[in-house]
Coordinates of C-alpha atoms in Angstrom, one line a residue:
M1 CA -16.8 14.0 -27.1
S2 CA -14.9 11.7 -25.4
I3 CA -13.1 11.8 -21.8
A4 CA -9.5 10.1 -20.8
I5 CA -8.1 8.0 -18.0
V6 CA -5.0 8.3 -16.3
G7 CA -4.5 5.0 -14.4
S8 CA -6.1 1.7 -14.3
G9 CA -6.8 1.5 -10.6
P10 CA -9.0 1.4 -7.8
A11 CA -9.6 5.0 -8.1
G12 CA -8.9 4.6 -12.7
C13 CA -12.0 1.8 -12.3
Y14 CA -14.4 3.1 -10.0
A15 CA -14.3 6.6 -12.1
A16 CA -14.9 5.2 -16.2
D17 CA -17.2 2.1 -14.7
G18 CA -19.4 6.3 -13.0
L19 CA -18.9 8.6 -16.1
S20 CA -19.7 4.9 -18.4
R21 CA -23.1 4.4 -16.5
A22 CA -23.9 7.8 -16.1
L23 CA -22.6 9.2 -20.0
P24 CA -23.1 5.9 -21.8
G25 CA -23.3 7.7 -25.5
Q26 CA -19.1 8.4 -24.4
Q27 CA -16.1 7.4 -25.6
I28 CA -14.0 6.6 -22.0
D29 CA -9.9 5.3 -22.8
L30 CA -8.6 4.6 -19.7
F31 CA -4.0 4.6 -19.9
E32 CA -2.0 1.9 -18.1
R33 CA 1.3 2.0 -18.5
L34 CA 2.2 -1.9 -18.3
A35 CA 1.3 -4.5 -19.5
L36 CA -1.9 -5.2 -17.1
P37 CA -4.2 -3.2 -15.0
F38 CA -6.4 -2.9 -12.1
G39 CA -3.4 -1.4 -9.7
L40 CA -3.3 -2.5 -6.9
V41 CA -5.3 -4.8 -6.7
R42 CA -2.7 -6.5 -8.6
Y43 CA 0.5 -5.3 -7.4
G44 CA -0.3 -3.7 -3.9
V45 CA -3.3 -6.4 -2.1
A46 CA -1.0 -8.8 -0.7
P47 CA -1.6 -12.5 -2.2
D48 CA -2.9 -14.3 0.2
H49 CA -6.3 -12.4 0.0
P50 CA -8.5 -13.1 -2.7
G51 CA -10.7 -12.4 -1.8
T52 CA -9.7 -8.3 -1.4
K53 CA -7.9 -9.1 -5.4
A54 CA -11.7 -10.2 -6.1
V55 CA -12.5 -7.3 -6.9
A56 CA -11.0 -7.0 -10.4
R57 CA -14.2 -8.9 -11.8
I58 CA -16.2 -5.8 -11.2
F59 CA -13.5 -4.0 -13.4
E60 CA -13.2 -6.6 -16.1
R61 CA -17.1 -6.0 -17.0
V62 CA -16.3 -2.3 -16.3
L63 CA -13.9 -2.4 -19.3
A64 CA -15.9 -4.9 -21.5
R65 CA -18.0 -1.9 -21.4
P66 CA -18.4 -0.6 -25.4
N67 CA -18.2 3.0 -24.4
V68 CA -14.8 1.6 -21.9
R69 CA -11.3 0.9 -23.7
L70 CA -8.3 -0.5 -22.1
V71 CA -4.7 1.5 -23.4
C72 CA -1.8 -0.3 -22.1
N73 CA 2.1 -0.1 -22.2
T74 CA 1.6 3.7 -22.9
E75 CA 2.2 6.1 -19.6
V76 CA 1.7 9.1 -19.2
G77 CA 5.1 11.7 -19.4
K78 CA 6.3 9.4 -22.2
S79 CA 4.1 7.1 -24.7
I80 CA 2.3 10.3 -24.4
S81 CA 2.2 13.7 -23.3
L82 CA 0.2 15.4 -20.9
A83 CA -0.9 18.5 -23.0
E84 CA -1.5 15.4 -25.9
L85 CA -4.1 14.2 -24.1
E86 CA -6.3 18.0 -23.2
S87 CA -6.0 18.9 -25.9
Q88 CA -7.7 15.4 -28.1
Y89 CA -10.0 15.0 -25.0
D90 CA -13.1 16.7 -23.5
I91 CA -12.2 15.9 -20.0
V92 CA -8.0 14.6 -18.6
V93 CA -8.6 12.0 -14.4
L94 CA -5.4 12.2 -13.0
A95 CA -6.3 8.2 -11.2
T96 CA -2.2 7.9 -10.9
G97 CA -2.3 6.4 -7.4
A98 CA 0.0 6.5 -5.3
G99 CA 3.5 5.7 -6.9
I100 CA 5.9 6.5 -4.6
A101 CA 7.3 5.2 -1.2
R102 CA 7.8 7.7 2.0
Q103 CA 10.6 6.1 3.4
L104 CA 11.9 6.7 7.3
T105 CA 15.2 8.8 7.7
C106 CA 17.1 8.9 10.4
P107 CA 21.1 8.9 10.0
G108 CA 22.7 5.8 9.3
I109 CA 19.5 4.1 7.8
E110 CA 21.2 4.1 4.6
Q111 CA 23.4 0.8 6.0
A112 CA 20.0 -0.9 6.4
I113 CA 18.4 -3.5 3.3
N114 CA 16.2 -1.0 3.0
V115 CA 12.8 -2.3 1.3
A116 CA 9.7 -0.1 0.6
G117 CA 6.2 -1.8 2.2
M118 CA 4.7 -1.5 -1.2
N119 CA 7.9 -2.4 -3.6
L120 CA 7.5 -6.2 -0.8
S121 CA 4.1 -6.7 -1.8
A122 CA 4.7 -6.2 -5.8
W123 CA 7.2 -9.0 -6.0
F124 CA 4.7 -11.3 -3.5
N125 CA 2.6 -10.8 -5.8
G126 CA 5.1 -10.9 -9.5
H127 CA 5.1 -7.0 -10.2
P128 CA 6.7 -7.6 -14.1
G129 CA 9.1 -4.9 -13.2
I130 CA 10.6 -6.7 -10.7
A131 CA 13.2 -9.7 -11.0
S132 CA 15.0 -12.1 -9.3
G133 CA 18.3 -10.1 -9.6
V134 CA 17.0 -6.0 -8.2
L135 CA 16.0 -8.4 -5.2
P136 CA 18.3 -6.9 -2.3
A137 CA 20.7 -9.1 -1.7
G138 CA 20.7 -10.7 2.2
P139 CA 21.0 -12.6 4.5
A140 CA 18.8 -11.0 6.9
R141 CA 18.5 -12.6 10.8
A142 CA 16.8 -9.9 12.5
V143 CA 14.1 -7.4 10.3
C144 CA 12.2 -5.0 11.8
I145 CA 9.3 -2.9 9.8
V146 CA 8.4 0.4 9.8
G147 CA 4.5 2.0 10.0
N148 CA 1.6 0.7 12.9
G149 CA -0.6 -0.3 9.6
N150 CA -2.2 -2.6 7.6
V151 CA 1.1 -2.6 4.9
S152 CA 3.1 -3.5 8.4
L153 CA 0.8 -7.0 8.9
D154 CA 1.1 -7.9 5.8
A155 CA 4.6 -7.4 5.5
A156 CA 5.2 -9.7 8.5
R157 CA 2.5 -12.5 7.1
L158 CA 4.4 -12.7 3.6
L159 CA 7.5 -12.4 5.5
A160 CA 7.0 -15.8 8.8
M161 CA 4.4 -17.6 6.5
P162 CA 4.6 -21.3 5.0
V163 CA 7.1 -21.6 1.6
E164 CA 3.1 -23.9 1.1
A165 CA 1.1 -20.6 1.3
L166 CA 3.7 -19.1 -0.8
E167 CA 3.7 -21.6 -2.9
R168 CA -0.4 -21.3 -2.7
A169 CA -1.6 -17.6 -3.5
S170 CA 0.8 -18.6 -6.5
V171 CA 4.3 -16.0 -5.3
P172 CA 7.0 -16.3 -8.1
E173 CA 9.9 -19.2 -7.3
P174 CA 12.1 -16.9 -7.3
V175 CA 10.4 -14.4 -4.4
I176 CA 10.1 -17.4 -2.4
A177 CA 13.6 -18.7 -3.2
W178 CA 15.0 -14.5 -1.6
R179 CA 12.8 -14.4 1.2
E180 CA 14.4 -17.7 2.9
G181 CA 17.6 -17.3 1.9
L182 CA 17.1 -13.9 4.1
G183 CA 17.0 -15.9 7.2
I184 CA 15.0 -14.8 9.5
E185 CA 15.6 -15.6 12.8
E186 CA 13.2 -12.6 14.1
I187 CA 10.8 -10.1 12.8
H188 CA 9.2 -6.0 14.2
I189 CA 7.2 -4.0 14.6
C190 CA 7.5 -1.0 15.3
G191 CA 5.4 2.5 15.5
R192 CA 5.3 6.0 17.0
G193 CA 1.2 5.8 17.6
S194 CA 0.1 3.8 21.5
A195 CA -1.3 0.4 20.4
A196 CA -5.3 1.7 21.2
S197 CA -4.3 3.9 18.5
A198 CA -2.4 1.5 15.7
R199 CA -4.6 1.4 12.3
F200 CA -4.7 -2.6 12.6
S201 CA -7.5 -4.5 10.8
V202 CA -8.9 -7.0 13.6
P203 CA -8.6 -9.9 11.3
E204 CA -5.2 -9.1 9.5
L205 CA -4.0 -9.3 13.7
M206 CA -5.3 -12.2 14.3
E207 CA -3.8 -14.0 11.2
L208 CA -0.3 -13.2 12.6
A209 CA -1.4 -15.3 15.9
A210 CA -2.4 -18.7 12.8
L211 CA 1.2 -18.7 11.5
P212 CA 3.0 -22.3 12.2
G213 CA 6.0 -20.2 12.1
F214 CA 6.8 -17.5 14.0
R215 CA 3.6 -15.8 17.4
P216 CA 2.8 -12.4 18.5
V217 CA 4.3 -11.5 21.1
I218 CA 3.7 -8.3 22.5
D219 CA 5.8 -5.6 26.3
A220 CA 2.3 -6.4 28.5
R221 CA 2.5 -2.2 29.4
D222 CA 2.1 -1.3 26.2
V223 CA -0.9 -2.8 26.3
A224 CA -1.0 -2.1 30.4
A225 CA -2.4 0.8 30.5
C226 CA -4.4 2.3 27.9
E227 CA -8.2 3.2 28.7
S228 CA -8.7 5.1 25.0
G229 CA -8.0 5.4 21.4
S230 CA -9.3 4.9 18.0
N231 CA -8.9 1.5 17.9
L232 CA -9.9 0.1 20.7
E233 CA -11.2 -3.7 18.8
A234 CA -7.0 -4.1 17.9
L235 CA -6.5 -3.2 21.6
E236 CA -8.3 -6.1 22.8
I237 CA -6.6 -8.3 20.8
L238 CA -3.3 -7.0 20.9
R239 CA -3.6 -7.2 24.4
N240 CA -4.6 -11.0 24.1
F241 CA -1.8 -12.1 22.1
Q242 CA -0.3 -11.8 25.9
A243 CA -2.1 -15.6 26.2
L244 CA -0.1 -17.4 23.3
L245 CA 1.9 -20.0 24.2
D246 CA 5.5 -20.1 22.7
S247 CA 5.5 -23.7 21.4
G248 CA 9.0 -22.8 19.1
R249 CA 8.1 -20.4 17.6
R250 CA 10.0 -17.0 16.1
P251 CA 8.6 -14.0 17.2
I252 CA 6.7 -10.8 15.8
R253 CA 6.8 -7.7 18.1
F254 CA 5.7 -4.9 18.3
H255 CA 6.9 -2.2 19.7
F256 CA 4.6 0.8 19.8
G257 CA 5.3 4.2 21.3
Q258 CA 8.7 4.4 19.2
L259 CA 10.6 7.3 18.7
I260 CA 13.8 5.4 16.1
H261 CA 15.9 7.8 16.7
S262 CA 19.3 6.2 14.4
F263 CA 20.6 3.7 12.4
A264 CA 23.7 1.8 14.3
N265 CA 25.7 -2.3 14.5
Q266 CA 22.6 -3.5 12.9
S267 CA 20.3 -2.2 15.4
L268 CA 17.7 1.1 14.8
V269 CA 18.3 3.1 17.7
T270 CA 14.7 4.2 19.8
S271 CA 13.3 5.8 22.5
N272 CA 9.8 5.1 24.5
H273 CA 7.3 6.9 25.3
R274 CA 8.8 6.0 29.1
N275 CA 11.4 7.8 27.3
E276 CA 13.4 4.1 27.2
M277 CA 16.8 4.4 24.9
A278 CA 16.5 0.9 23.2
E279 CA 18.9 -0.6 20.3
I280 CA 15.9 -3.0 18.0
P281 CA 17.4 -5.1 16.5
A282 CA 16.7 -4.8 12.6
S283 CA 19.5 -5.7 9.6
M284 CA 17.0 -5.7 6.7
V285 CA 14.0 -2.1 7.7
I286 CA 11.3 -2.2 6.2
H287 CA 9.1 1.2 5.5
A288 CA 5.6 1.0 5.6
I289 CA 4.4 4.7 6.6
G290 CA 2.8 5.9 3.6
H291 CA 2.8 7.2 0.6
R292 CA 2.6 9.6 -2.1
A293 CA 1.7 10.3 -6.0
V294 CA 4.3 10.1 -8.3
A295 CA 4.5 14.6 -10.3
I296 CA 3.3 13.7 -14.0
D297 CA 5.5 16.7 -16.5
G298 CA 2.6 19.3 -17.6
A299 CA 0.8 19.0 -13.8
P300 CA 1.5 21.2 -10.5
F301 CA 2.8 18.4 -8.0
D302 CA 2.8 19.6 -4.1
D303 CA 5.1 18.4 -3.1
S304 CA 4.9 18.6 1.1
A305 CA 1.6 17.1 0.8
G306 CA 2.3 14.8 -1.6
C307 CA 0.3 14.8 -4.6
I308 CA -1.3 16.9 -7.3
P309 CA -3.5 20.6 -6.2
N310 CA -7.2 20.5 -7.1
H311 CA -9.8 22.1 -5.7
A312 CA -12.8 19.5 -4.9
G313 CA -10.7 17.6 -8.4
L314 CA -9.9 20.3 -10.1
V315 CA -6.6 20.5 -11.8
V316 CA -4.8 23.5 -10.3
G317 CA -4.9 26.4 -13.2
K318 CA -6.8 23.2 -15.5
T319 CA -10.3 24.0 -17.6
H320 CA -11.1 20.0 -17.9
T321 CA -8.7 17.9 -15.8
Y322 CA -9.4 16.7 -13.3
V323 CA -8.0 13.6 -10.5
V324 CA -9.2 11.5 -8.5
G325 CA -7.8 9.2 -5.1
W326 CA -4.7 8.3 -3.5
A327 CA -3.1 11.4 -7.0
A328 CA -5.5 14.2 -5.4
H329 CA -5.5 14.4 -1.9
A330 CA -2.7 11.4 -0.1
M331 CA -5.3 9.6 1.3
G332 CA -4.5 6.7 4.3
G333 CA -6.6 3.4 3.9
G334 CA -7.1 2.1 0.2
I335 CA -10.0 0.4 -2.3
A336 CA -13.4 1.2 -0.7
E337 CA -11.1 5.3 -1.0
S338 CA -11.2 4.9 -4.5
R339 CA -14.5 3.8 -5.0
N340 CA -15.5 7.4 -1.9
S341 CA -13.7 10.0 -4.4
A342 CA -14.6 8.5 -7.8
R343 CA -17.7 8.9 -6.8
A344 CA -17.4 12.9 -5.2
L345 CA -15.8 12.8 -8.6
L346 CA -18.7 11.8 -10.8
P347 CA -20.6 15.1 -10.7
L348 CA -18.8 17.6 -11.1
I349 CA -17.4 15.9 -14.5
T350 CA -20.7 14.7 -16.0
A351 CA -22.6 18.5 -15.1
K352 CA -19.0 19.4 -17.5
F353 CA -21.6 17.0 -20.3
G354 CA -25.6 18.3 -19.4
A355 CA -25.2 15.1 -17.2
G356 CA -27.0 16.9 -13.6
S357 CA -25.8 15.7 -11.5

């Protein structure tokens, strides 16, 4: 008996970890469309965060187990069909992650240089599908990042950090040259929520304050009136940004409570929670408002939810095909959530093999 896992990112590797331990006598094959495994860990985590990437060492030990095999350069739906896998394996687990970025839609947005936040990270991580010729042409004196999460902070930091730091993080030279060629003078981070409910982590916020060439700037009115919210710890850091000295550093400006109406004249036209209209300069717009799964031929797909419909992990209409991680429920979060999703699926599959839960 055997198990096929489609995708070798965090969800796939955590699923392989649990299943290879619980079912040591069963063969587990991971199918990866790229030449190298680990998905989000390799290409989605900012290259200057090696501590987060260190989980790859755990995954390497999983792949070294005698009942686990990695099959790279094999895309399910192209190299091999899902139906073929289902006919050859007792269990199939879809762990294809979130391969498509959600995009801001508003009149005129096509006039901007549009970049997905996930693509920006992939470029800086040397994704094999990215070459210097496909990087969007600049210049882009002003950049606006849409979204109030850590992906936005990663994008801002990668666009603002010194060249020497990028080189230490092994960012490819063509990407560094592209970044420098943009000629960025100001960065904006724009989101719908309040400063007290932003999904920023404290360490990532504090990294912005340490940048030598840029400094975070916030409107005092956006933080003064906040007394409750889901992220008061981050709110306190945002308040502290008001005390940072200018020192000639270029601004990373935060804009909270923003409703985006249109793009015109190299600016996003917005209104805020105080009903004030504004134009946020944005030659380049980076979309960091979430991701969605990729549809797979032979599996159902919920386009509105951006995931593969399932009942507790079992794909709707299937008898032995499961889904895990982002592909299962378009969840927020990252590596830890993928681990939890894989753990929840484990007893359902082991029960199929008579191994209990």
